[in-house]
């Protein structure tokens, strides 16, 4: 099972189609591309402050390991440690950036892949609108979706 967190930008108004286009899904867990390409992945995802912090962390680790006398393996050890940190924390850094920009955590959703997670989320998110609007979701969203809740978790996730 893959888990995504769902975030909505601040001041989301308008019809359902406009709001649904601006919703962001962030995968939970290890990011292989962040591990493999590290600083480039951070820059690709516009994590500027985090890229600077990673460069400072790498320089600090390198200096400490040189003082400990690790020697020729220092650069490899530092690169591996930084890559692991980015791999394990990369998606959390994306969520942190969204939070700083004012995005609201809406929900967590589980599924076999991103498409299924999106389907499960929107299936649970749109029924109040569909009931009010009668078929086509074109009105404003009714109900308070700013309260965190889970979509697609046990027991439905195993179906």
One Martini backbone bead per residue (centre of mass of N, CA, C, O) as a GRO file, in nm:
protein
  159
    1UNK     BB    1   0.097   0.036   0.020
    2UNK     BB    2   0.012   0.367  -0.051
    3UNK     BB    3   0.081   0.692   0.087
    4UNK     BB    4  -0.101   1.000   0.102
    5UNK     BB    5  -0.097   1.340   0.124
    6UNK     BB    6  -0.337   1.610   0.157
    7UNK     BB    7  -0.333   1.943   0.001
    8UNK     BB    8  -0.450   2.279   0.052
    9UNK     BB    9  -0.469   2.581  -0.042
   10UNK     BB   10  -0.503   2.886   0.027
   11UNK     BB   11  -0.797   3.029  -0.041
   12UNK     BB   12  -1.015   2.818  -0.133
   13UNK     BB   13  -1.215   2.885  -0.411
   14UNK     BB   14  -1.492   2.791  -0.574
   15UNK     BB   15  -1.506   2.541  -0.763
   16UNK     BB   16  -1.427   2.213  -0.770
   17UNK     BB   17  -1.235   2.208  -1.012
   18UNK     BB   18  -1.042   2.429  -0.909
   19UNK     BB   19  -0.971   2.296  -0.638
   20UNK     BB   20  -0.872   2.014  -0.748
   21UNK     BB   21  -0.625   2.133  -0.915
   22UNK     BB   22  -0.470   2.244  -0.633
   23UNK     BB   23  -0.421   1.980  -0.522
   24UNK     BB   24  -0.187   1.801  -0.309
   25UNK     BB   25   0.027   1.516  -0.348
   26UNK     BB   26   0.212   1.329  -0.092
   27UNK     BB   27   0.435   1.104  -0.042
   28UNK     BB   28   0.505   0.845   0.165
   29UNK     BB   29   0.835   0.820   0.242
   30UNK     BB   30   1.066   0.706   0.043
   31UNK     BB   31   1.301   0.870  -0.189
   32UNK     BB   32   1.477   0.769  -0.452
   33UNK     BB   33   1.548   1.038  -0.602
   34UNK     BB   34   1.664   1.177  -0.351
   35UNK     BB   35   1.889   0.971  -0.307
   36UNK     BB   36   2.025   0.977  -0.593
   37UNK     BB   37   2.013   1.326  -0.640
   38UNK     BB   38   1.955   1.509  -0.403
   39UNK     BB   39   2.014   1.830  -0.459
   40UNK     BB   40   1.861   1.820  -0.733
   41UNK     BB   41   1.589   1.740  -0.611
   42UNK     BB   42   1.553   1.989  -0.438
   43UNK     BB   43   1.558   2.194  -0.673
   44UNK     BB   44   1.326   2.070  -0.840
   45UNK     BB   45   1.130   2.118  -0.568
   46UNK     BB   46   1.197   2.405  -0.446
   47UNK     BB   47   1.427   2.357  -0.200
   48UNK     BB   48   1.628   2.595  -0.116
   49UNK     BB   49   1.686   2.588   0.192
   50UNK     BB   50   1.750   2.284   0.198
   51UNK     BB   51   1.994   2.291   0.006
   52UNK     BB   52   2.165   2.471   0.187
   53UNK     BB   53   2.157   2.288   0.438
   54UNK     BB   54   2.292   2.043   0.300
   55UNK     BB   55   2.558   2.182   0.233
   56UNK     BB   56   2.627   2.247   0.528
   57UNK     BB   57   2.615   1.957   0.635
   58UNK     BB   58   2.831   1.837   0.450
   59UNK     BB   59   3.060   2.022   0.542
   60UNK     BB   60   3.047   1.946   0.841
   61UNK     BB   61   3.092   1.640   0.812
   62UNK     BB   62   3.359   1.660   0.668
   63UNK     BB   63   3.514   1.807   0.895
   64UNK     BB   64   3.470   1.597   1.118
   65UNK     BB   65   3.593   1.349   0.968
   66UNK     BB   66   3.873   1.475   0.931
   67UNK     BB   67   3.930   1.507   1.240
   68UNK     BB   68   3.899   1.185   1.285
   69UNK     BB   69   4.059   1.040   1.037
   70UNK     BB   70   3.922   0.893   0.786
   71UNK     BB   71   3.994   1.026   0.505
   72UNK     BB   72   3.930   0.902   0.189
   73UNK     BB   73   3.621   0.822   0.279
   74UNK     BB   74   3.471   1.085   0.346
   75UNK     BB   75   3.309   1.161   0.090
   76UNK     BB   76   3.142   0.896   0.078
   77UNK     BB   77   3.012   0.914   0.357
   78UNK     BB   78   2.877   1.188   0.324
   79UNK     BB   79   2.709   1.121   0.073
   80UNK     BB   80   2.549   0.888   0.201
   81UNK     BB   81   2.422   1.042   0.438
   82UNK     BB   82   2.279   1.259   0.270
   83UNK     BB   83   2.114   1.066   0.092
   84UNK     BB   84   1.956   0.936   0.325
   85UNK     BB   85   1.825   1.187   0.436
   86UNK     BB   86   1.675   1.266   0.176
   87UNK     BB   87   1.523   1.000   0.135
   88UNK     BB   88   1.368   1.006   0.420
   89UNK     BB   89   1.293   1.347   0.419
   90UNK     BB   90   1.187   1.471   0.147
   91UNK     BB   91   0.869   1.466   0.178
   92UNK     BB   92   0.871   1.632   0.442
   93UNK     BB   93   0.987   1.887   0.309
   94UNK     BB   94   0.745   1.936   0.128
   95UNK     BB   95   0.535   1.965   0.356
   96UNK     BB   96   0.677   2.202   0.494
   97UNK     BB   97   0.652   2.398   0.257
   98UNK     BB   98   0.344   2.394   0.243
   99UNK     BB   99   0.300   2.501   0.529
  100UNK     BB  100   0.451   2.774   0.486
  101UNK     BB  101   0.238   2.850   0.243
  102UNK     BB  102  -0.062   2.753   0.380
  103UNK     BB  103  -0.129   2.475   0.370
  104UNK     BB  104  -0.376   2.218   0.407
  105UNK     BB  105  -0.445   1.947   0.579
  106UNK     BB  106  -0.680   1.694   0.494
  107UNK     BB  107  -0.540   1.400   0.422
  108UNK     BB  108  -0.526   1.049   0.405
  109UNK     BB  109  -0.420   0.805   0.150
  110UNK     BB  110  -0.484   0.472   0.025
  111UNK     BB  111  -0.302   0.261  -0.219
  112UNK     BB  112  -0.149   0.120  -0.499
  113UNK     BB  113  -0.162   0.414  -0.628
  114UNK     BB  114  -0.207   0.732  -0.722
  115UNK     BB  115  -0.473   0.695  -0.874
  116UNK     BB  116  -0.625   0.553  -0.644
  117UNK     BB  117  -0.590   0.778  -0.436
  118UNK     BB  118  -0.738   0.997  -0.592
  119UNK     BB  119  -1.004   0.849  -0.621
  120UNK     BB  120  -1.064   0.814  -0.319
  121UNK     BB  121  -1.060   1.106  -0.240
  122UNK     BB  122  -1.274   1.223  -0.444
  123UNK     BB  123  -1.503   1.031  -0.356
  124UNK     BB  124  -1.508   1.158  -0.059
  125UNK     BB  125  -1.513   1.476  -0.132
  126UNK     BB  126  -1.778   1.506  -0.345
  127UNK     BB  127  -2.065   1.416  -0.238
  128UNK     BB  128  -2.180   1.683  -0.119
  129UNK     BB  129  -2.185   1.824  -0.397
  130UNK     BB  130  -2.352   1.624  -0.562
  131UNK     BB  131  -2.610   1.646  -0.386
  132UNK     BB  132  -2.653   1.955  -0.435
  133UNK     BB  133  -2.595   1.978  -0.762
  134UNK     BB  134  -2.676   1.739  -0.940
  135UNK     BB  135  -2.405   1.565  -1.067
  136UNK     BB  136  -2.251   1.831  -1.119
  137UNK     BB  137  -1.948   1.972  -0.994
  138UNK     BB  138  -2.007   2.335  -0.956
  139UNK     BB  139  -2.001   2.408  -0.674
  140UNK     BB  140  -1.953   2.468  -0.370
  141UNK     BB  141  -1.812   2.345  -0.101
  142UNK     BB  142  -1.938   2.138   0.138
  143UNK     BB  143  -1.810   2.151   0.426
  144UNK     BB  144  -1.543   2.038   0.646
  145UNK     BB  145  -1.210   1.976   0.501
  146UNK     BB  146  -0.998   2.072   0.740
  147UNK     BB  147  -1.038   1.812   0.876
  148UNK     BB  148  -0.878   1.551   0.965
  149UNK     BB  149  -0.866   1.250   0.761
  150UNK     BB  150  -0.928   0.925   0.647
  151UNK     BB  151  -0.856   0.750   0.336
  152UNK     BB  152  -0.829   0.416   0.261
  153UNK     BB  153  -0.842   0.245   0.508
  154UNK     BB  154  -0.914   0.042   0.726
  155UNK     BB  155  -1.055  -0.216   0.546
  156UNK     BB  156  -1.050  -0.105   0.245
  157UNK     BB  157  -0.741  -0.137   0.157
  158UNK     BB  158  -0.773  -0.463   0.110
  159UNK     BB  159  -0.980  -0.466  -0.144
   0.00000   0.00000   0.00000
